[in-house]
CSV table of C-alpha atoms and ligand atoms in Angstrom, one decimal:
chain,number,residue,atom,x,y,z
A,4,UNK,CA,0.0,0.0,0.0
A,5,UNK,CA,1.6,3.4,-1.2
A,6,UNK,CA,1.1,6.1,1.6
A,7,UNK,CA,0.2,8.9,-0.6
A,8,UNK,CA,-3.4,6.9,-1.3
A,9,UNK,CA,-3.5,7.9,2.3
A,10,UNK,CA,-2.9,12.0,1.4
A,11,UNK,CA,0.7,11.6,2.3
A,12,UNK,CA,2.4,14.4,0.2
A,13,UNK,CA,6.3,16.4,0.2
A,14,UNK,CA,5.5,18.3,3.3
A,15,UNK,CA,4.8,15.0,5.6
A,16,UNK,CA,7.7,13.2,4.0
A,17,UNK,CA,10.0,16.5,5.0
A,18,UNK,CA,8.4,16.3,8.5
A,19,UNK,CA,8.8,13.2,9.2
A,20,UNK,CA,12.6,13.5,8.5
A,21,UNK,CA,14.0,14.3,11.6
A,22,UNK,CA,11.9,11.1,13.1
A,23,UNK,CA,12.8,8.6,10.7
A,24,UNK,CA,15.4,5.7,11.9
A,25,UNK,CA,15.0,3.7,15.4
A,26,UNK,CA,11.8,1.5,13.9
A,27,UNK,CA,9.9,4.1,13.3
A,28,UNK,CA,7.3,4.3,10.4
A,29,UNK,CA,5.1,7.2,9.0
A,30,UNK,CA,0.9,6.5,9.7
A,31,UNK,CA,-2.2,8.3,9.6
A,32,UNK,CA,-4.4,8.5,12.0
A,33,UNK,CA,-7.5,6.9,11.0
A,34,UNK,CA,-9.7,6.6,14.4
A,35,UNK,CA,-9.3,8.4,17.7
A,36,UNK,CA,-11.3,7.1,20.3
A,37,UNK,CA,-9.9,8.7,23.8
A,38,UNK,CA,-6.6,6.3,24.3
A,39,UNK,CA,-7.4,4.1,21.8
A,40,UNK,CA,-6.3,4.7,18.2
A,41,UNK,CA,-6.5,2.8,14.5
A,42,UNK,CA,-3.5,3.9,12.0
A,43,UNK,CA,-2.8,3.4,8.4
A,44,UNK,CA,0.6,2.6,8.0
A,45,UNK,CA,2.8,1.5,5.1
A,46,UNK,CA,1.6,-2.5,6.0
A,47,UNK,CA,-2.0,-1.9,6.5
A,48,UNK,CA,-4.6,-1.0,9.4
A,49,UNK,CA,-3.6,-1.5,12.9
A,50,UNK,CA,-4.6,-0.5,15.9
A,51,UNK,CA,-2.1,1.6,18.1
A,52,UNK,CA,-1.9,3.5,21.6
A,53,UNK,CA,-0.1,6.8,22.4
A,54,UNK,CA,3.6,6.6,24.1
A,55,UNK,CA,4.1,7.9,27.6
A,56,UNK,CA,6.2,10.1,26.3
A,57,UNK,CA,3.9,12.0,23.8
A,58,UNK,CA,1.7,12.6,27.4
A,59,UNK,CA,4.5,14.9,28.8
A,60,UNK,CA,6.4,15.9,25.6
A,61,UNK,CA,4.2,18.0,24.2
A,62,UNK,CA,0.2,19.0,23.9
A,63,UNK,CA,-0.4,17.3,20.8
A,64,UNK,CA,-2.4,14.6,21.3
A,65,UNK,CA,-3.1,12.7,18.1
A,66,UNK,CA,-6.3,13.2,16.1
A,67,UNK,CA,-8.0,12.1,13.5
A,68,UNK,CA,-6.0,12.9,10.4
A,69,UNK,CA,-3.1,12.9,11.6
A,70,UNK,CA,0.2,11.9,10.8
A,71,UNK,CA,2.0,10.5,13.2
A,72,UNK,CA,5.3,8.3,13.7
A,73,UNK,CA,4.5,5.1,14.7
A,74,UNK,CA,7.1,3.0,16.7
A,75,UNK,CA,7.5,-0.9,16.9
A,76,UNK,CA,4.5,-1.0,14.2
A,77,UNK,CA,2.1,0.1,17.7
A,78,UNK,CA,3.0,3.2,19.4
A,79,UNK,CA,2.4,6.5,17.9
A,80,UNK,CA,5.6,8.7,19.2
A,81,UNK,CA,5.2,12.0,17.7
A,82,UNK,CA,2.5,14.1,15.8
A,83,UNK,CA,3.9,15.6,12.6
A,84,UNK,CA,3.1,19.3,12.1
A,85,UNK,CA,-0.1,19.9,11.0
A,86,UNK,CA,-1.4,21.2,7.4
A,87,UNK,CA,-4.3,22.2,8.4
A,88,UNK,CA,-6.4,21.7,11.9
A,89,UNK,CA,-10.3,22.3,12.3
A,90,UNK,CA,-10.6,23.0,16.2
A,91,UNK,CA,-12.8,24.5,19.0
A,92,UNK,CA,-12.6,25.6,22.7
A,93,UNK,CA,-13.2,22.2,24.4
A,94,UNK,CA,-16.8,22.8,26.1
A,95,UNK,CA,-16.9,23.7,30.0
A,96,UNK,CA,-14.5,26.3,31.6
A,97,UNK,CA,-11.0,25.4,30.3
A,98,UNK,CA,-9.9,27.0,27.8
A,99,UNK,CA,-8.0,24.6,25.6
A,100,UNK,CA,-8.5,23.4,22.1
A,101,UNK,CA,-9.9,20.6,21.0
A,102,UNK,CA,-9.2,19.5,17.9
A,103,UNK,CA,-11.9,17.6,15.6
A,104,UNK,CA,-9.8,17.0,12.3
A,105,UNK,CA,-6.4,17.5,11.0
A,106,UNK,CA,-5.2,18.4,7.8
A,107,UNK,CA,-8.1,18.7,5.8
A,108,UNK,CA,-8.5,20.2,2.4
A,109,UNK,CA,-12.1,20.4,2.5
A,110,UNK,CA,-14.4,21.2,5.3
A,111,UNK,CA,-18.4,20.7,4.7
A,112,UNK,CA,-20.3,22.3,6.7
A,113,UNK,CA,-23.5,20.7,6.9
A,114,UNK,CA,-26.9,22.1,7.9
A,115,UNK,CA,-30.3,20.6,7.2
A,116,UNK,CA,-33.6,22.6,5.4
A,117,UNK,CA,-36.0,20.9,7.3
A,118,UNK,CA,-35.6,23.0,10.6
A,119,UNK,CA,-35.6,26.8,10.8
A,120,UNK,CA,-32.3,27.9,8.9
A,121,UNK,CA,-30.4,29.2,11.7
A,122,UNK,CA,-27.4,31.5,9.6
A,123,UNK,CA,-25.6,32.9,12.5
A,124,UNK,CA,-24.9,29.4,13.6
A,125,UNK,CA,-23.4,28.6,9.9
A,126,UNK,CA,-21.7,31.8,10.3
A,127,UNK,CA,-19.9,30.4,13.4
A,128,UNK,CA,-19.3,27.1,11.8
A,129,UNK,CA,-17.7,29.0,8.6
A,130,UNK,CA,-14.9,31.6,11.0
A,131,UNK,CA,-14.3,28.0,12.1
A,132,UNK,CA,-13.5,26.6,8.8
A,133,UNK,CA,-11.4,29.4,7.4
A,134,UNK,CA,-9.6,29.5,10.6
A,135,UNK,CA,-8.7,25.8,10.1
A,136,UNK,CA,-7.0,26.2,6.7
A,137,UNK,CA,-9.3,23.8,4.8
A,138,UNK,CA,-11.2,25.0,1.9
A,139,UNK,CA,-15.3,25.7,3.7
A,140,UNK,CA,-18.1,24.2,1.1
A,141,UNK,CA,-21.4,25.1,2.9
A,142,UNK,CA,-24.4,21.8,2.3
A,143,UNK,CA,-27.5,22.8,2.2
A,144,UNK,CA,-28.7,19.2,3.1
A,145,UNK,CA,-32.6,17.8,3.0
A,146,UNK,CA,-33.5,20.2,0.3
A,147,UNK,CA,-36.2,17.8,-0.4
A,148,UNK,CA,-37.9,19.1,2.8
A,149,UNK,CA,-37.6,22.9,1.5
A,150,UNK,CA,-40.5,25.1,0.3
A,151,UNK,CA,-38.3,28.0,-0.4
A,152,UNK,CA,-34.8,26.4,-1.3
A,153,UNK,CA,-33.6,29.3,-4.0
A,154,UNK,CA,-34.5,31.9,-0.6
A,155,UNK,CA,-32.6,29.6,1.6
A,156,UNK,CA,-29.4,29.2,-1.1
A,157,UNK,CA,-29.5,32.4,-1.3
A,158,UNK,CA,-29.2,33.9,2.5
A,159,UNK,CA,-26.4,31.5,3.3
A,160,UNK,CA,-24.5,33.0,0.0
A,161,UNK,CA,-24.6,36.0,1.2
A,162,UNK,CA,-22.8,35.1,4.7
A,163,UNK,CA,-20.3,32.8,2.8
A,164,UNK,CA,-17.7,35.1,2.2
A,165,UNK,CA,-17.3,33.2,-1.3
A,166,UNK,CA,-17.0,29.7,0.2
A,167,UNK,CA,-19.2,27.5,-2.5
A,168,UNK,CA,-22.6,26.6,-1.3
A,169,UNK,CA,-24.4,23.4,-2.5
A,170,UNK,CA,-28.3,22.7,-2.9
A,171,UNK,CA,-28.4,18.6,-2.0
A,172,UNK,CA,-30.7,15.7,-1.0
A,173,UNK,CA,-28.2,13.2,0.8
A,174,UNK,CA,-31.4,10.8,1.0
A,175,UNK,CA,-32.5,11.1,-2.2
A,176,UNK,CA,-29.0,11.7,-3.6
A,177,UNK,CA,-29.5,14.5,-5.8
A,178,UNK,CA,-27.0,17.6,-5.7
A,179,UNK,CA,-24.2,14.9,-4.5
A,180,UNK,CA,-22.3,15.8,-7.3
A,181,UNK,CA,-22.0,19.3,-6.4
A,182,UNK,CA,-20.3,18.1,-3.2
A,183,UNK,CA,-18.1,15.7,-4.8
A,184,UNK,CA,-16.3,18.2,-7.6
A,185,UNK,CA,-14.5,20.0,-4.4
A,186,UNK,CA,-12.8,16.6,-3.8
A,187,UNK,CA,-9.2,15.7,-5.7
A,188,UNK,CA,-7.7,12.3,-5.3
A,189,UNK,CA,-5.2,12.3,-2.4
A,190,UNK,CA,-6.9,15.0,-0.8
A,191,UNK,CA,-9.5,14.9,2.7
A,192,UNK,CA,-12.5,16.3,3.6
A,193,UNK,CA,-14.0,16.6,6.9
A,194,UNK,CA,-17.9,16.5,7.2
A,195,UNK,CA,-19.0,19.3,10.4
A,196,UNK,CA,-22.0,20.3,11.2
A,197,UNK,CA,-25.3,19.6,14.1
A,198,UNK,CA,-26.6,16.4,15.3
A,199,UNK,CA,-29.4,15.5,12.6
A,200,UNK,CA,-28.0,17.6,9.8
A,201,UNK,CA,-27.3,14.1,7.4
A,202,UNK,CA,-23.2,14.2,8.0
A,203,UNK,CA,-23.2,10.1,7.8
A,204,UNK,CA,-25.9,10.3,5.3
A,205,UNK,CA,-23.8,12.3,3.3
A,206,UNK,CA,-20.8,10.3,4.0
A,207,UNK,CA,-22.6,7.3,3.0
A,208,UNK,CA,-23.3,8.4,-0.3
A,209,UNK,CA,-19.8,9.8,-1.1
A,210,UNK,CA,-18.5,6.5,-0.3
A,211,UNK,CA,-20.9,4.5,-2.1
A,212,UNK,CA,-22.5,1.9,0.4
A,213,UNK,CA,-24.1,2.2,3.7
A,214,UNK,CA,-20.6,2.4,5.8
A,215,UNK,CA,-21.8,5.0,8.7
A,216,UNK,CA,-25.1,4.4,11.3
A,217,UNK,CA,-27.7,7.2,10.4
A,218,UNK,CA,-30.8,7.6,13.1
A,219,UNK,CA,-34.2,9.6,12.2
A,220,UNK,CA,-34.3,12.9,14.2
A,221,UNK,CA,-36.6,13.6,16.7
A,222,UNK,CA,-40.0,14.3,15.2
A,223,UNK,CA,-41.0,17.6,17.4
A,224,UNK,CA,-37.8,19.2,16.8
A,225,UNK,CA,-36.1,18.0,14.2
A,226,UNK,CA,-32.9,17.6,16.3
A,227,UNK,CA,-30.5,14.9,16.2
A,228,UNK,CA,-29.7,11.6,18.9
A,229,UNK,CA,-25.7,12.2,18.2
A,230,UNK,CA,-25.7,8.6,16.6
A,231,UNK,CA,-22.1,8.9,15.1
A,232,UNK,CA,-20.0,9.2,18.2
A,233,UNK,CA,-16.6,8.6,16.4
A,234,UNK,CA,-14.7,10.5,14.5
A,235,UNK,CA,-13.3,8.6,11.9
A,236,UNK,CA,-11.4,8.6,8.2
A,237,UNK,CA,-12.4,6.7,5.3
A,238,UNK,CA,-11.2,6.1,2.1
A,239,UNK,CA,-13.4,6.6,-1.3
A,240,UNK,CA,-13.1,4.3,-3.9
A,241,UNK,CA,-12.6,7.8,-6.3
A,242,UNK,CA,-9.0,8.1,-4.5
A,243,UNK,CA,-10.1,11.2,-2.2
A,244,UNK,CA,-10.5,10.7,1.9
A,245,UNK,CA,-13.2,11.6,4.3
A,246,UNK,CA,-13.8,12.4,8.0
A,247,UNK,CA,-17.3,11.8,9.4
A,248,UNK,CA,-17.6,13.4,12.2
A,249,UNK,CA,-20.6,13.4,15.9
A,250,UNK,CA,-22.7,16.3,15.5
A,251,UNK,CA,-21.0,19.4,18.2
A,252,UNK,CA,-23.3,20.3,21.0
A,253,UNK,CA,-21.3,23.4,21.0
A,254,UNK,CA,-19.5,25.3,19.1
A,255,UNK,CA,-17.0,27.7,21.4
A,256,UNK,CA,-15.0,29.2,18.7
A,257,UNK,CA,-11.1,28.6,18.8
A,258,UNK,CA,-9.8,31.4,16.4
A,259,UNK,CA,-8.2,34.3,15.7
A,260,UNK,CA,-9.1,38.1,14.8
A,261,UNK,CA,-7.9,37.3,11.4
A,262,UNK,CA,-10.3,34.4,10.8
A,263,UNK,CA,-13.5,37.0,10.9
A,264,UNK,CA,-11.8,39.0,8.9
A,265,UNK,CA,-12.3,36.1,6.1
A,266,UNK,CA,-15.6,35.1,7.3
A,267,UNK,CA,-16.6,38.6,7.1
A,268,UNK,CA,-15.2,39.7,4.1
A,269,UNK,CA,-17.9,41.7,3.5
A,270,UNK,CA,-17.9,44.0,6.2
A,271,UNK,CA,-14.0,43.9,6.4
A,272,UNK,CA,-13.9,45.6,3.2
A,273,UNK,CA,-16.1,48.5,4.4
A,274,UNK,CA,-14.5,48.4,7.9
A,275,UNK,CA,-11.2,49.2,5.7
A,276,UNK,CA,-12.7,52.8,4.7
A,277,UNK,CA,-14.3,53.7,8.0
A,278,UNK,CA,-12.6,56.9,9.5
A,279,UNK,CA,-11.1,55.9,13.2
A,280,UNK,CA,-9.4,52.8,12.8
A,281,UNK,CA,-11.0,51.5,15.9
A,282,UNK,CA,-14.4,52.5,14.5
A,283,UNK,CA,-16.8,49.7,16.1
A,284,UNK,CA,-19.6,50.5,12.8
A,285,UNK,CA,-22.1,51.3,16.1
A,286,UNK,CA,-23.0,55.4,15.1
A,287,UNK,CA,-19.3,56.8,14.7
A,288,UNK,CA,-18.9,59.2,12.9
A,289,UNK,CA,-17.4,58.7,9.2
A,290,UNK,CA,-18.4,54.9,9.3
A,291,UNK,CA,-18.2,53.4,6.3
A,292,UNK,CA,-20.3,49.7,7.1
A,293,UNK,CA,-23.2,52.2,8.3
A,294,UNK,CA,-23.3,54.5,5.3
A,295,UNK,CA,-22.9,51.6,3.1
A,296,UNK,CA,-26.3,50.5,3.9
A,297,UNK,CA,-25.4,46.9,2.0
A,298,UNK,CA,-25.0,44.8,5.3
A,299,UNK,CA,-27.9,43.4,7.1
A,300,UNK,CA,-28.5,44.6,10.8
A,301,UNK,CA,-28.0,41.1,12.4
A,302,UNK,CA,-25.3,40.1,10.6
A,303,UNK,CA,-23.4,42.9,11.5
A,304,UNK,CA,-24.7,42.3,15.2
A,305,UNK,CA,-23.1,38.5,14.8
A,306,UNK,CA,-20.1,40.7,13.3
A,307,UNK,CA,-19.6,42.0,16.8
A,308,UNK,CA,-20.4,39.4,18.7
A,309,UNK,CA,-18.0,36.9,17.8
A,310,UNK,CA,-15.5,39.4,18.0
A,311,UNK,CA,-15.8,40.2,21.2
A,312,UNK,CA,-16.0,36.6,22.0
A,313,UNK,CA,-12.6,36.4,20.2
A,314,UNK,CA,-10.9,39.4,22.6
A,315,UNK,CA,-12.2,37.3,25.5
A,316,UNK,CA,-10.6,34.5,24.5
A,317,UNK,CA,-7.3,36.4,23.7
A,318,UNK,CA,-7.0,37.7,26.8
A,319,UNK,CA,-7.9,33.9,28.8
A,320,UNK,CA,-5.2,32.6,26.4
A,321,UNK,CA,-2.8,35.1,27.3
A,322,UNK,CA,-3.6,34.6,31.1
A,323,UNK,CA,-3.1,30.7,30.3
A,324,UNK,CA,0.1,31.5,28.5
A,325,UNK,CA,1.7,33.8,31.5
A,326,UNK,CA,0.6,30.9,33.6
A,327,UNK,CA,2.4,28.3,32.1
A,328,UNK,CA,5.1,30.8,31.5
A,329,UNK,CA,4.8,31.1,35.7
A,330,UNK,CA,5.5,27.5,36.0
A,331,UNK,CA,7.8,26.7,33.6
A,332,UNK,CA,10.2,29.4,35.2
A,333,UNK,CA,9.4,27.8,38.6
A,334,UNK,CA,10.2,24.4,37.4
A,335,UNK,CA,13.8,25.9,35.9
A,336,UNK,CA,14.4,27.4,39.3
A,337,UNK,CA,13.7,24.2,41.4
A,338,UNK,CA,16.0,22.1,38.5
A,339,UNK,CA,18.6,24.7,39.6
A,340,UNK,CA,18.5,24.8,42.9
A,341,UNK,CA,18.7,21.4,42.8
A,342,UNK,CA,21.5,21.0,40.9
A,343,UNK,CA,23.6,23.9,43.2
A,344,UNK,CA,22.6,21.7,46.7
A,345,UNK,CA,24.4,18.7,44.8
B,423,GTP,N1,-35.6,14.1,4.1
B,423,GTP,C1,-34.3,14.0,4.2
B,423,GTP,N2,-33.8,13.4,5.3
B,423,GTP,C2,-32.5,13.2,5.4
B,423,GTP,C3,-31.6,13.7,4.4
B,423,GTP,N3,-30.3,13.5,4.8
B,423,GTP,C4,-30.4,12.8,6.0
B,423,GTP,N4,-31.7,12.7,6.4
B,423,GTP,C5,-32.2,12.0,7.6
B,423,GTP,O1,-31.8,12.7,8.7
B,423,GTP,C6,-31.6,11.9,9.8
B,423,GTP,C7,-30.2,12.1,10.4
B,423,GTP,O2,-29.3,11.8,9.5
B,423,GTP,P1,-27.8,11.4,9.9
B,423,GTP,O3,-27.0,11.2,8.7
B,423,GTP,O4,-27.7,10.3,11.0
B,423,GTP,O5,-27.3,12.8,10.6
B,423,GTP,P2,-25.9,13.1,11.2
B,423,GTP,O6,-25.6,14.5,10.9
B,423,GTP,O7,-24.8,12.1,10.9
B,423,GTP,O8,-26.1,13.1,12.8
B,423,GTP,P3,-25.1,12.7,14.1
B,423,GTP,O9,-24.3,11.5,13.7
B,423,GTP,O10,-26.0,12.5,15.2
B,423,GTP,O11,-24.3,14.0,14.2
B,423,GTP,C8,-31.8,10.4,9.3
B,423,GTP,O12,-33.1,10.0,9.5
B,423,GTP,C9,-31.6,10.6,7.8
B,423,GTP,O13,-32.3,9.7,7.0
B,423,GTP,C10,-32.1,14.4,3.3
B,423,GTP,O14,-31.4,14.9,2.4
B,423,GTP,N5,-33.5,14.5,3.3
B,424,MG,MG1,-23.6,10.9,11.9
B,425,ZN,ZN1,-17.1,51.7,11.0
């Protein structure tokens, strides 16, 4: 088995340089379930566990689509620098990230018709994907359940900040195609998006046989049972890879300032003519997004929103960063004073 089937490519095999010798083989994380991991290596599918080591080394933990080097044939050592990396603030009060997928090309983002088409949660999704690196398609999914779907097509276009959008009917399999012409061989896409949305139905039909669980969604609601719990890689017999992945409860964003930016081209163009550089578009004089007239009241609402989300998460990962800074130079001065007693 040739490892770029896999989507190995020149950067991993420059990576993965300074690891090679001592046993050790290149492998890509196909399944990551807590401690327990399945790789694809050079010999096949195995299953494999994390080193000590890697717990202490360093705050990679492996994820799915990763590349990794794998020692003895069983023990993944090291995490090769990623391509690309779709993330979020792990839920609860720490603020860490979690990562869902690794170096994707492609991230779907995957909503359903049948529900109320809620946009500022696709707009969170989509600063998401263009933080990751990945390419963001949006999938308008269960189109067959859509009165209105040119109205619907058409709101989410406007939020997209260019990312393609595509009209589709995972169940009855119409508008697939539009999904797969994003997809090269060699390359992997990631499938995101709410419990219910049709990710695994999706998946399903890109691969071409019933491979992934789907469950109906709760009639009253329309909301999904999180039936997929894994998050897992598969290969498609057209050559290209995908990541199904459990619908998020939450979606705590895990990004930059420069990542709305993209997801707000719109405004950010405007924002660039305003007068006062730190012009907030909320009745300052010589704004330029209020003038304009062109940008719809909530979206410019969201706008603000998510950045102020984004300076509160600065600042907590600049208070997490002094503190680990705190210990590390703690830990230095016990090393030293422990090495002057001796
Ligand atoms: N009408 C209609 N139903 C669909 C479509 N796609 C999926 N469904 C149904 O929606 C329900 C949920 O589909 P899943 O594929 O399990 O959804 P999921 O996004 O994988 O959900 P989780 O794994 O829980 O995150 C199932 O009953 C599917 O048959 C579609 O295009 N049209
Ligand atoms: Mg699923
Ligand atoms: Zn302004």
């Amino acid at each position: 088995m040739s490892l770029e089937k896999f989507g190995w490519n020149f950067y991993f095999e420059s990576e993965f340089e300074r690891f090679a010798g001592a046993g050790r083989e290149p492998a890509r994380v196909a399944l990551a379930d807590r401690e327990q991991f399945v790789v694809w290596s050079e010999p096949g599918e195995r299953d494999a566990t994390v080193a000590g080591r890697l717990r202490y080394e360093s705050d990679a933990w492996p994820a799915v689509g990763d590349w990794v080097a794998l020692e003895a044939g069983t023990r993944i050592s090291a995490v090769l620098p990623r391509q690309s990396v779709f993330s979020r603030k792990e839920p609860g009060d720490v603020t860490r990230e979690q990562v869902i997928a690794a170096n994707i090309d492609v991230l779907f983002v995957v909503t359903g018709l049948d529900g109320d088409l809620n946009l500022r949660r696709i707009e969170r999704y989509l600063l998401l994907a263009w933080e990751s690196g990945a390419k963001p398609v949006v999938v308008l999914n269960k189109a067959d359940l859509c009165e209105n779907t040119a109205q619907a097509a058409a709101h989410v276009q406007a939020l997209a900040s260019g990312a393609p959008v595509a009209l589709i009917s995972a169940l009855e399999g119409w508008g697939v195609p539009d999904v797969e012409v994003h997809l090269r061989p060699g390359q992997t896409a990631a499938v995101t998006g709410s419990s219910g949305a049709g990710k695994s139905t999706l998946v399903n039909r890109l691969l071409g046989h019933e491979r992934q669980r789907v469950q109906e969604v709760r009639a009253d609601d329309s909301r999904g049972r999180h039936t997929t719990v894994r998050r897992e890689l598969f290969l498609a017999p057209a050559g290209w890879l995908l990541i199904d992945t459990p619908g998020l409860r939450e979606l705590q964003l895990w990004a930059t300032s420069a990542s709305v930016d993209l997801a707000f081209d719109d405004i950010a163009a405007l924002a660039a003519q305003c007068r006062f550089r730190d012009c907030r578009h909320q009745g300052e004089p010589g704004c330029a997004v209020a003038t304009s007239g062109g940008i719809d009241q909530s979206r410019l609402a969201s706008y603000a929103k998510l950045q102020r989300e984004l300076a509160h998460l600065d600042r907590k990962v600049d208070q997490r960063a002094a503190q680990d800074e705190k210990r590390r130079i703690k830990r230095i001065h016990r090393a030293m004073r422990g090495k002057y007693r001796s």
